PDB file of C-alpha atoms and ligand atoms in Angstrom:
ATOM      1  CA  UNK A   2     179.841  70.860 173.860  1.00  0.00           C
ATOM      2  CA  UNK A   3     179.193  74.251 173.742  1.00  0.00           C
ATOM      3  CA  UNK A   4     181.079  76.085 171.026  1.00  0.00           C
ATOM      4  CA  UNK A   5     181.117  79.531 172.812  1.00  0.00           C
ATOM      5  CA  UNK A   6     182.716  81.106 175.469  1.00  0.00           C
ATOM      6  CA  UNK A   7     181.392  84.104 177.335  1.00  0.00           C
ATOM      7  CA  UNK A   8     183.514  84.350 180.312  1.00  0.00           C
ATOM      8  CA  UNK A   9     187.101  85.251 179.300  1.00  0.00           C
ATOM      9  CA  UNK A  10     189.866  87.843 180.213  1.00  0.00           C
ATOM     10  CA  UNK A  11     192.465  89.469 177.616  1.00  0.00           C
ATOM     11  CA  UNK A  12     195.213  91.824 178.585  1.00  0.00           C
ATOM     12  CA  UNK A  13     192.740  94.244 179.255  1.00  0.00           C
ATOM     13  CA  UNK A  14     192.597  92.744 182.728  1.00  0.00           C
ATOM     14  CA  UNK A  15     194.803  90.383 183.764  1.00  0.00           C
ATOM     15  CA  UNK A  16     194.506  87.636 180.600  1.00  0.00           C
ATOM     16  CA  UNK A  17     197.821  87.190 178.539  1.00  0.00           C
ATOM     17  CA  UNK A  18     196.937  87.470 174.835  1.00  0.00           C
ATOM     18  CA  UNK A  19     195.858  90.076 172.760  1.00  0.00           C
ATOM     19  CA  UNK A  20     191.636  89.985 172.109  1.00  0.00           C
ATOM     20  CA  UNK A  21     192.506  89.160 168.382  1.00  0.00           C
ATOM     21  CA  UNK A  22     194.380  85.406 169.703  1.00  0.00           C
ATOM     22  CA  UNK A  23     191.058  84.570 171.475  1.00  0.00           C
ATOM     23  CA  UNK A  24     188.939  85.624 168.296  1.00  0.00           C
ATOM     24  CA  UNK A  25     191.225  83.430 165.892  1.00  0.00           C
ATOM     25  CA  UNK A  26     191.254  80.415 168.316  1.00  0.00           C
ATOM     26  CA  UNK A  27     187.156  80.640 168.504  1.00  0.00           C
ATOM     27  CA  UNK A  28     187.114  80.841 164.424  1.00  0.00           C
ATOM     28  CA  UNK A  29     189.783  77.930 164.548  1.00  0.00           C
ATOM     29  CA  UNK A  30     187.235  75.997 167.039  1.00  0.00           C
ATOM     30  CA  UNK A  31     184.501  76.914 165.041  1.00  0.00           C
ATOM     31  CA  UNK A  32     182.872  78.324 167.490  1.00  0.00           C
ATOM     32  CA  UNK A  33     179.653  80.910 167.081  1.00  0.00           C
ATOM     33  CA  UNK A  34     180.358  83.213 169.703  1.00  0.00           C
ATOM     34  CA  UNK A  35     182.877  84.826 172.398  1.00  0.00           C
ATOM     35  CA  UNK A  36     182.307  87.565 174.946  1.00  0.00           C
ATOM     36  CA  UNK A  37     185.221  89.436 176.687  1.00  0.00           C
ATOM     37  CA  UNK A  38     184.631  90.228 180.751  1.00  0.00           C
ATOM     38  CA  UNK A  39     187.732  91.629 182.222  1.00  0.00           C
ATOM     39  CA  UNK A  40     187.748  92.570 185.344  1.00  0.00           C
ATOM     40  CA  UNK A  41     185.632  95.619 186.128  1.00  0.00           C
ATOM     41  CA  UNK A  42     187.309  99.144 187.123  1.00  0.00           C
ATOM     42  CA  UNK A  43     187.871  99.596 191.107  1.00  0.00           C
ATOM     43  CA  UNK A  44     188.906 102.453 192.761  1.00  0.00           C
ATOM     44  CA  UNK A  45     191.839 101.725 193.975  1.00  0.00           C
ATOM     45  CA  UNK A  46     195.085 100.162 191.927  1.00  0.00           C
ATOM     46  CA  UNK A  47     195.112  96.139 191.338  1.00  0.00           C
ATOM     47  CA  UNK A  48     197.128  94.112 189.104  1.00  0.00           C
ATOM     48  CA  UNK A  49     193.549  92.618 187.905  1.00  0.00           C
ATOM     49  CA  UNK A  50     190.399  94.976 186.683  1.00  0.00           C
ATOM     50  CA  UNK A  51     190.637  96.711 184.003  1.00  0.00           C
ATOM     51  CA  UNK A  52     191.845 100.713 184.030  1.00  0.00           C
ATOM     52  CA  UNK A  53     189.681 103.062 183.991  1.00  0.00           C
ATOM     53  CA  UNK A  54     192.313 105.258 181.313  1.00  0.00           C
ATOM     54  CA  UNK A  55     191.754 102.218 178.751  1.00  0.00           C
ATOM     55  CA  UNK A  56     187.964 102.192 178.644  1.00  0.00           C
ATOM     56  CA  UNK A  57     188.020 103.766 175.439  1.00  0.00           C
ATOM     57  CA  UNK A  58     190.872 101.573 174.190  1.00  0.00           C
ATOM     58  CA  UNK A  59     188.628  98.373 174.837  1.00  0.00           C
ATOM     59  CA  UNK A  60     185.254  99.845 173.974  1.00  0.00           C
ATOM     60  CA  UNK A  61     187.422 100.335 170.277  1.00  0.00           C
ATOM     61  CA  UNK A  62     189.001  96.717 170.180  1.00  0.00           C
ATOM     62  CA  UNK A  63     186.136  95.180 171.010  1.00  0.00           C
ATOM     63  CA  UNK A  64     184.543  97.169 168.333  1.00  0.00           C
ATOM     64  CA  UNK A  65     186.695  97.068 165.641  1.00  0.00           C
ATOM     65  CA  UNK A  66     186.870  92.588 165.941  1.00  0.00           C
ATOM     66  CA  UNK A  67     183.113  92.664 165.841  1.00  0.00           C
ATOM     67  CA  UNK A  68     183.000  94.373 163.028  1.00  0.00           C
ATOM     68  CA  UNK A  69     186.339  92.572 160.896  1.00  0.00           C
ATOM     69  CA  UNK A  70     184.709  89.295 161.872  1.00  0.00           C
ATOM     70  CA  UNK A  71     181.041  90.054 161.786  1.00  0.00           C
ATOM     71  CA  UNK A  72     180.545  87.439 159.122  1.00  0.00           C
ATOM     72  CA  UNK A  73     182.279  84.710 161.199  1.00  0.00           C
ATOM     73  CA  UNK A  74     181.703  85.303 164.579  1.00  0.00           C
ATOM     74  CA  UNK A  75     179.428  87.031 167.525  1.00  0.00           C
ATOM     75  CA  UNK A  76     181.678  88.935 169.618  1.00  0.00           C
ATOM     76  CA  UNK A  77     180.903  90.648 172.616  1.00  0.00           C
ATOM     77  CA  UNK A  78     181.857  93.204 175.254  1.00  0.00           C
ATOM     78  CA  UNK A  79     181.294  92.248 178.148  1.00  0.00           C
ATOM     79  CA  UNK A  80     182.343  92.228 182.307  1.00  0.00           C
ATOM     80  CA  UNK A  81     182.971  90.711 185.362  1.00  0.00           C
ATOM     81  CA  UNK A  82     181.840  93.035 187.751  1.00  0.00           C
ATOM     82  CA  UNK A  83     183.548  92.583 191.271  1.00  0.00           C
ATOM     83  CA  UNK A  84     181.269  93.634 193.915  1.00  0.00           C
ATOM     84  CA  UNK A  85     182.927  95.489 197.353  1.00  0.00           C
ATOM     85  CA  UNK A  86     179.729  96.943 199.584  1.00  0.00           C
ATOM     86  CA  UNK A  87     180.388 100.553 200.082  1.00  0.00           C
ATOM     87  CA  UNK A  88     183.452 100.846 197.888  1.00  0.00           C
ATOM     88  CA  UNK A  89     182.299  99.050 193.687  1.00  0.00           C
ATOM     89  CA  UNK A  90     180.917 101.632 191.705  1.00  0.00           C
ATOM     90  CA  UNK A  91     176.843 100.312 190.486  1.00  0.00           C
ATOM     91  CA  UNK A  92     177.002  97.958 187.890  1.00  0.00           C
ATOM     92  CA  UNK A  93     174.636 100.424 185.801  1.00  0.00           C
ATOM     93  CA  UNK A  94     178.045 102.490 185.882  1.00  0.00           C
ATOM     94  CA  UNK A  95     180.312 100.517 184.184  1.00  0.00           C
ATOM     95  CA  UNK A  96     177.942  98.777 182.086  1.00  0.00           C
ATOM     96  CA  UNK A  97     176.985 101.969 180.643  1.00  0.00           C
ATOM     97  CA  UNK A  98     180.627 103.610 180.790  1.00  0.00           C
ATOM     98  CA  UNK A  99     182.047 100.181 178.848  1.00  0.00           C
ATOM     99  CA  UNK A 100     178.660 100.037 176.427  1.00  0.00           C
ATOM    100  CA  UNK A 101     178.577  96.262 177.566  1.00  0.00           C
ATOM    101  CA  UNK A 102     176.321  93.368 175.843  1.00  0.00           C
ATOM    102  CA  UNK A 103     176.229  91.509 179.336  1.00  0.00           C
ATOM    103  CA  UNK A 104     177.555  91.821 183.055  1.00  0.00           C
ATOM    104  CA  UNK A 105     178.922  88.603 185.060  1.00  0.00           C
ATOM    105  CA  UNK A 106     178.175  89.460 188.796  1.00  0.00           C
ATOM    106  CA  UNK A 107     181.444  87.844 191.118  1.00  0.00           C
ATOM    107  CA  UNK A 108     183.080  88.533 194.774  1.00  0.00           C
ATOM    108  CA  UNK A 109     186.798  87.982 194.540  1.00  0.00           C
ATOM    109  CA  UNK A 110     187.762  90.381 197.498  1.00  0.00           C
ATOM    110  CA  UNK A 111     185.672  90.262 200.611  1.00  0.00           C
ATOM    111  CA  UNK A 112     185.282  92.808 202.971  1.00  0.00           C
ATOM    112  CA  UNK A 113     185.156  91.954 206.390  1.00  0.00           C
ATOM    113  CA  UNK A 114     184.592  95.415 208.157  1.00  0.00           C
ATOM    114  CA  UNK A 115     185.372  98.928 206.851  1.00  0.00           C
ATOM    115  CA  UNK A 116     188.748  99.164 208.568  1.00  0.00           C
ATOM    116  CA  UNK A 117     190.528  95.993 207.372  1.00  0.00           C
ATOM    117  CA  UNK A 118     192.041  95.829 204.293  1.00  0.00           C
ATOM    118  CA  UNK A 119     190.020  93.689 201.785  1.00  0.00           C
ATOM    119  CA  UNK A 120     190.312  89.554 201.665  1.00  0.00           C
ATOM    120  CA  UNK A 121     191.440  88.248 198.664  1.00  0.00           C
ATOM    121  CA  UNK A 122     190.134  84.945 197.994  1.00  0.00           C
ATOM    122  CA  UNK A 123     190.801  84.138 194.719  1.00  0.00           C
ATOM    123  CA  UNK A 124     194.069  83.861 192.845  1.00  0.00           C
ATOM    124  CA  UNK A 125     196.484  81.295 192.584  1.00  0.00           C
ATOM    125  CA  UNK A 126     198.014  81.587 196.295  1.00  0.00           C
ATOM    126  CA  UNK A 127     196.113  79.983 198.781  1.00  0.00           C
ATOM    127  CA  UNK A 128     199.068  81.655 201.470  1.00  0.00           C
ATOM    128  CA  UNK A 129     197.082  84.842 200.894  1.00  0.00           C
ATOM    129  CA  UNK A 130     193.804  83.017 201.994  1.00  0.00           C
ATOM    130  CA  UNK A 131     195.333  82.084 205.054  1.00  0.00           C
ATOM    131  CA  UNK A 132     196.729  85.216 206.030  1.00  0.00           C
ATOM    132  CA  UNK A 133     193.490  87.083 205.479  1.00  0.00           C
ATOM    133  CA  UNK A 134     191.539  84.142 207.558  1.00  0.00           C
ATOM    134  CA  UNK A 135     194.018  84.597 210.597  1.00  0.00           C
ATOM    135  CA  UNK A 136     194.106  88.422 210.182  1.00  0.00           C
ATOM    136  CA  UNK A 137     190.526  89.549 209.186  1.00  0.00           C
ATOM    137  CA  UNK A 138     188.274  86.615 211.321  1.00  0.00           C
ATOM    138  CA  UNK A 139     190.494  85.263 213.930  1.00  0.00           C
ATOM    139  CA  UNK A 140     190.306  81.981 211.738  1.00  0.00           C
ATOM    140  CA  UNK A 141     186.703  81.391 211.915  1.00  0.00           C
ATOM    141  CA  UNK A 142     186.047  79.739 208.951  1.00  0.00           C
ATOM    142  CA  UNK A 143     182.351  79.876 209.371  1.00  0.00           C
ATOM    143  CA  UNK A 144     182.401  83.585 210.084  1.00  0.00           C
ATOM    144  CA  UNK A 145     184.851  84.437 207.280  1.00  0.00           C
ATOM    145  CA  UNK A 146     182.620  82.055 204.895  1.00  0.00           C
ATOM    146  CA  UNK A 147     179.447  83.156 206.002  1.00  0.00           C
ATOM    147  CA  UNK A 148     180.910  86.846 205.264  1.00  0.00           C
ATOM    148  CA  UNK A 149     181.344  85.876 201.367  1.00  0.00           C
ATOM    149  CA  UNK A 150     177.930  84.205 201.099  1.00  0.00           C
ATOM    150  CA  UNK A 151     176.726  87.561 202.397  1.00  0.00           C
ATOM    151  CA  UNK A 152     178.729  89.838 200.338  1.00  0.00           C
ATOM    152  CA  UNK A 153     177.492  87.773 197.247  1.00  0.00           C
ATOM    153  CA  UNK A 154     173.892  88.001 198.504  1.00  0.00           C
ATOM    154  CA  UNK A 155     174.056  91.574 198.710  1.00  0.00           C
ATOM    155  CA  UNK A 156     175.696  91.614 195.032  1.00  0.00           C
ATOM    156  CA  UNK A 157     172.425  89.666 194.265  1.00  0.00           C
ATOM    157  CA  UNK A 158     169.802  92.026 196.331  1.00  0.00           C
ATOM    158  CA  UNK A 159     171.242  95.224 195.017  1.00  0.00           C
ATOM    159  CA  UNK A 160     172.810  94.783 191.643  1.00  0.00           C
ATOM    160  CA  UNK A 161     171.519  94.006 187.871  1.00  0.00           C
ATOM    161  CA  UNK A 162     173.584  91.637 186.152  1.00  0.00           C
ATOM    162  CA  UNK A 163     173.073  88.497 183.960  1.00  0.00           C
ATOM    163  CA  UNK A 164     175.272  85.986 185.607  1.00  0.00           C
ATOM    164  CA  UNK A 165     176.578  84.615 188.931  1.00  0.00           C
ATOM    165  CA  UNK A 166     179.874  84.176 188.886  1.00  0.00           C
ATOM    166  CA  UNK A 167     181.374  80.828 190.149  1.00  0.00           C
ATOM    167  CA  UNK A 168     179.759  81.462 193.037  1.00  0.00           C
ATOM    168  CA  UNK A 169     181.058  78.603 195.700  1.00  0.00           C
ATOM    169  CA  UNK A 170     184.645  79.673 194.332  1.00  0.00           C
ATOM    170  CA  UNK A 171     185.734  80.048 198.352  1.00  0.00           C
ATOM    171  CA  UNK A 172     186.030  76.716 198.394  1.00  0.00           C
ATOM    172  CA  UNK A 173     189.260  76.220 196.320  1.00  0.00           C
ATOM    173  CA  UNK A 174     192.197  77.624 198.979  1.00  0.00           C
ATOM    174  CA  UNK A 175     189.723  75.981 201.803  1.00  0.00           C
ATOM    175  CA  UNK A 176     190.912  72.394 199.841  1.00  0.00           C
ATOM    176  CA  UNK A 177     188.942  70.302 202.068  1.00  0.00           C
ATOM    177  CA  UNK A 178     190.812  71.581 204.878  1.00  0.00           C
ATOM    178  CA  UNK A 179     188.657  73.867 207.054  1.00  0.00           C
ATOM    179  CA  UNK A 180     184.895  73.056 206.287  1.00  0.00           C
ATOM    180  CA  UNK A 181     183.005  70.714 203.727  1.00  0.00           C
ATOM    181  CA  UNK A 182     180.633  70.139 201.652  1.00  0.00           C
ATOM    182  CA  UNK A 183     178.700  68.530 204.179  1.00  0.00           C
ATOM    183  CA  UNK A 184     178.443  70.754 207.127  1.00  0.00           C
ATOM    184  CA  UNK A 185     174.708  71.685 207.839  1.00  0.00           C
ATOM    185  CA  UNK A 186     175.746  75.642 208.152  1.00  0.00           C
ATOM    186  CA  UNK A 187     177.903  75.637 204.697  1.00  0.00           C
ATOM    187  CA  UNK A 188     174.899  74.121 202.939  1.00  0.00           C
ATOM    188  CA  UNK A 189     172.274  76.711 204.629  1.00  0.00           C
ATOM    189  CA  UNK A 190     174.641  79.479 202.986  1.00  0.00           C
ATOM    190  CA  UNK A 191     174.163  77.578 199.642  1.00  0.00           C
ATOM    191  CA  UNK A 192     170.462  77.147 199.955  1.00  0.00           C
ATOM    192  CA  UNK A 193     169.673  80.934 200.806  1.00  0.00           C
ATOM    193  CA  UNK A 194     172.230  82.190 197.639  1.00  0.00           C
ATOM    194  CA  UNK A 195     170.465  79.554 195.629  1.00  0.00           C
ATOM    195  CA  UNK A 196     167.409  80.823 196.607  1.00  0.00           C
ATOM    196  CA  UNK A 197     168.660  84.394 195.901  1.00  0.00           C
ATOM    197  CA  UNK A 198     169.419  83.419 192.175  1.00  0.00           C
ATOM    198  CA  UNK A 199     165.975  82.020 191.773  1.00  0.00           C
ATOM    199  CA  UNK A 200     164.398  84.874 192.627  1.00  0.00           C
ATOM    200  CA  UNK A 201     166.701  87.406 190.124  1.00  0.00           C
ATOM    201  CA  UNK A 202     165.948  84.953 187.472  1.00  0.00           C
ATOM    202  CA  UNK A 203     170.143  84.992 187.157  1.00  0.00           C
ATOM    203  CA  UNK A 204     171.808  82.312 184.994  1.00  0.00           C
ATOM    204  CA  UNK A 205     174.283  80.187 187.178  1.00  0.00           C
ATOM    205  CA  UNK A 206     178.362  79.786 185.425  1.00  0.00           C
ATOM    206  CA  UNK A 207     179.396  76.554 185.760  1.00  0.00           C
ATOM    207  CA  UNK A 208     183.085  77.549 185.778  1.00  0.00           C
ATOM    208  CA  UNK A 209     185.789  74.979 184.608  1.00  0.00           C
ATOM    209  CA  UNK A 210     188.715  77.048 185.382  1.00  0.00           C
ATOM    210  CA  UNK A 211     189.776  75.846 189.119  1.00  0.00           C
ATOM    211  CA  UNK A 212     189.670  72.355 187.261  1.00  0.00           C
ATOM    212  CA  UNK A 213     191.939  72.882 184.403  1.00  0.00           C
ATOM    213  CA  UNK A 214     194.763  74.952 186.376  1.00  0.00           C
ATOM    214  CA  UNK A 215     194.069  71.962 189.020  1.00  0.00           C
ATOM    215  CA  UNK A 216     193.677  74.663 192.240  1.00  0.00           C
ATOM    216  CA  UNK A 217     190.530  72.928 192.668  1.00  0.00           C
ATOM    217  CA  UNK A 218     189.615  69.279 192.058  1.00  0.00           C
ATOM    218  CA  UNK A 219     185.856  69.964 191.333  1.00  0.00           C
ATOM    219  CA  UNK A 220     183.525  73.011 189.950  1.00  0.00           C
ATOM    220  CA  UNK A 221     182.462  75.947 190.337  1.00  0.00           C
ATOM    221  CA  UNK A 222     179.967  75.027 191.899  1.00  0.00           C
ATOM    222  CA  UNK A 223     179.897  71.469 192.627  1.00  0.00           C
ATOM    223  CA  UNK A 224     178.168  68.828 194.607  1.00  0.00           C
ATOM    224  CA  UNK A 225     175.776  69.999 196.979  1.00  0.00           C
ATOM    225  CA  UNK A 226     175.559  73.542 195.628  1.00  0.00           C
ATOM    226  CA  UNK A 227     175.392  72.063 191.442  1.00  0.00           C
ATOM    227  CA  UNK A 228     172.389  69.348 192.504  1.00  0.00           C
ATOM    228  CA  UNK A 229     170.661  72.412 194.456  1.00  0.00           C
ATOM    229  CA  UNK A 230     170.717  74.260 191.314  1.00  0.00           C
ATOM    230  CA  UNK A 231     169.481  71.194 189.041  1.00  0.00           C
ATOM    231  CA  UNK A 232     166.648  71.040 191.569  1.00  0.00           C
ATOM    232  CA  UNK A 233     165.724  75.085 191.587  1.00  0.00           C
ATOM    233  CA  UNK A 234     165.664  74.723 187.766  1.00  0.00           C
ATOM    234  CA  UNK A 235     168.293  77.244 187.598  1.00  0.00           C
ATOM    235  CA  UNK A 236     169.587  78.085 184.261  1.00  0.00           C
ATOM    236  CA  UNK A 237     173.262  77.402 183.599  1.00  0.00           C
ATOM    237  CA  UNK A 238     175.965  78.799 181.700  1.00  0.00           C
ATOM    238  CA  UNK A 239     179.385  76.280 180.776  1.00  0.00           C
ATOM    239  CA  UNK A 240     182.247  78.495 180.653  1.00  0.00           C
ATOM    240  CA  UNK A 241     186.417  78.461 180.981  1.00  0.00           C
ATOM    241  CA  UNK A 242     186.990  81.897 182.470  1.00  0.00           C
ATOM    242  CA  UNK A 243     190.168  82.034 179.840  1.00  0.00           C
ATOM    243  CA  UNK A 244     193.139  84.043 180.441  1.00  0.00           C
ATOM    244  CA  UNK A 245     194.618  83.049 177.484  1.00  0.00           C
ATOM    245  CA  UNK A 246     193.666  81.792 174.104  1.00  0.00           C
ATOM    246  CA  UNK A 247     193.979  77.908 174.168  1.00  0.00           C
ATOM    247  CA  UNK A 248     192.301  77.844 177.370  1.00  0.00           C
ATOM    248  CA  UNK A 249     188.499  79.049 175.844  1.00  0.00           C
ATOM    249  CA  UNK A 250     187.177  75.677 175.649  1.00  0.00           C
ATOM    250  CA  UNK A 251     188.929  74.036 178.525  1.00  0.00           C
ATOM    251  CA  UNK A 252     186.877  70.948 179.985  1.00  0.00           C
ATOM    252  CA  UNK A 253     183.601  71.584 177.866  1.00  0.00           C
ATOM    253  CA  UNK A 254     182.912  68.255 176.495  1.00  0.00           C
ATOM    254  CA  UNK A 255     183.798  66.279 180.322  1.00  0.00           C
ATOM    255  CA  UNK A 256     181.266  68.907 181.731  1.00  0.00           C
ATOM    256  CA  UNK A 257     178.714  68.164 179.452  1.00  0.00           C
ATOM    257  CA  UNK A 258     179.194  64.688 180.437  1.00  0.00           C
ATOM    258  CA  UNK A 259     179.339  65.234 184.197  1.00  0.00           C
ATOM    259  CA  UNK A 260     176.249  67.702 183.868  1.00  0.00           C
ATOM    260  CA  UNK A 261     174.034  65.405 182.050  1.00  0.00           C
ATOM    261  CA  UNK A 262     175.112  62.422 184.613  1.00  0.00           C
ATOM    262  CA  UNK A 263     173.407  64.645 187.215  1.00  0.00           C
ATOM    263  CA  UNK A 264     170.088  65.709 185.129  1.00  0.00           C
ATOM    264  CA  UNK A 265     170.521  68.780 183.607  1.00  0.00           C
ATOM    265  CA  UNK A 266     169.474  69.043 180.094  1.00  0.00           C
ATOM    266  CA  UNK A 267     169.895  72.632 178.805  1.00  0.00           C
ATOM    267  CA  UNK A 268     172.274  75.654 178.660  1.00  0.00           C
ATOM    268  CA  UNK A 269     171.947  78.990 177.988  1.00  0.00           C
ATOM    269  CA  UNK A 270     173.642  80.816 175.126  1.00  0.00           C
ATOM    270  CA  UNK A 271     174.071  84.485 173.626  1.00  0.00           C
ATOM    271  CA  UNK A 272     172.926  85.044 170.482  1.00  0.00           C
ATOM    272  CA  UNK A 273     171.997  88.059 168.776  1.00  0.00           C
ATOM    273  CA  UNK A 274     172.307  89.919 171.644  1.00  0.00           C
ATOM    274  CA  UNK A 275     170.054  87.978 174.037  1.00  0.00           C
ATOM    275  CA  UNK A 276     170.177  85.206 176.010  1.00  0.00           C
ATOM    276  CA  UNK A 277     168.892  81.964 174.552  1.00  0.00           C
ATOM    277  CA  UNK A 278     168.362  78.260 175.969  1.00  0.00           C
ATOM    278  CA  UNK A 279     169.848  75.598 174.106  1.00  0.00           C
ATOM    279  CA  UNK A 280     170.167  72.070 174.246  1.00  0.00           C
ATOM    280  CA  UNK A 281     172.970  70.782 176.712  1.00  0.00           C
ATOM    281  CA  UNK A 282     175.464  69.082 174.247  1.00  0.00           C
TER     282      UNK A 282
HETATM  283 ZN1  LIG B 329     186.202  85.606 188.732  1.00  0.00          ZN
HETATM  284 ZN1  LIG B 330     186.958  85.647 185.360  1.00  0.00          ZN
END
């Protein structure tokens, strides 16, 4: 399994241990590597992205573990950028402003016009998905999920970044209940997107996180969207999206499993700064 983690999220966003927890669980693990991404700065208050007053503060952790464990471990600084058209600062920004090793590219909040507030889709209350499906697209499922595809699309076609995000993550508060996997329009969203990432040369995160907190019973992605990938030759990353410590390796060796099962035979990795293919194990 792999024995790193590169998507993760301390109290600098909204994880629940201290950076230092995460380093000594990785060490404990034996792992080679972990990269921080909290949530990037917005401009307007959340309880989620990280403040734009503690940039220093976490450009200084970060710093300070890399250096007290630079004989046992590759840490890195790194982010999830959310993407909001008209409203997210560029990635360049932040990347530069944070002095980041790498940049996960995700839409958590989706804008529907420039009036209505934003539509959280993520999160652990599917209530709020609801609401913002009634009150945003007059429940049109296919409009308010063709609007994320979209938004992520335009994340793809305008931003540089390293990673995608767990990009079919709009599935989780749908549960099976709205649209599926198997409706011709849902997988023509998928096919463009996938396309999208081929073309950017991104790396696709396989996230295990809606899994392990069992919001989700598959993925991110899955199915029709994870076999489209195997077939694009897209490269993958495995990771847990942690928000706290004992979660970093959540599901890695069943993954490995269920990824081999369906053909893939490589990972990518981090490594001395760069990105690296290794063996999927
Ligand atoms: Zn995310
Ligand atoms: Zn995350």
């Amino acid at each position: 399994m792999p024995n790193y983690n590169l998507h993760q999220h301390s109290v600098f966003s909204d994880g629940k241990e201290e950076p230092l927890n995460y380093v000594e669980k990785a060490i404990e693990l034996n792992f080679t590597a972990v990269g921080f991404t909290e949530h990037s700065p917005l401009p307007f208050n959340t309880p989620f992205s990280l403040k734009e007053d503690n940039i220093q503060n976490y450009i200084d952790e970060i710093d300070f573990l890399k250096k007290k464990f630079s004989n046992k471990l590759e840490i890195y600084r790194a982010l999830e950028m959310d993407f909001v058209p008209y409203i997210s600062e560029d990635f360049e920004y932040w990347r530069k402003a944070c002095k980041t090793d790498y940049l996960i590219g995700s839409v958590h909040l989706v804008s529907s016009s420039k009036e209505n507030p934003l539509w959280f889709t993520d999160g652990p209350d599917p209530d709020i998905y609801d609401q913002g499906l009634e009150e945003f697209f007059g429940g049109d499922i296919k409009k308010a999920v063709t609007t994320f595809y979209h938004q992520t699309n335009q994340m793809i076609e305008t931003q540089e970044f390293d990673v995608i995000g767990h990009f079919d993550k709009i599935k989780m508060h749908n549960a099976n209940r709205f649209f599926t996997d198997e409706d011709v329009w849902y997988r023509k969203l998928i096919d463009e997107t996938i396309e999208l990432i081929k073309s950017k040369n991104l790396i696709a995160e396989i996230n295990t996180r809606g899994l392990y907190k069992k919001r989700c019973d598959k993925l991110f992605p899955d199915d029709y969207a994870l076999y489209k990938l195997k077939e694009n030759n897209i490269p993958i990353l495995i990771s847990s999206d942690a928000h706290k410590a004992h979660e970093i390796n959540e599901l890695f060796p069943q993954t490995v499993v269920y990824l081999k099962n369906i053909g893939f035979r490589e990972m990518m990795m981090f490594s001395n700064d760069k990105w690296e293919i290794t063996e999927l194990n």
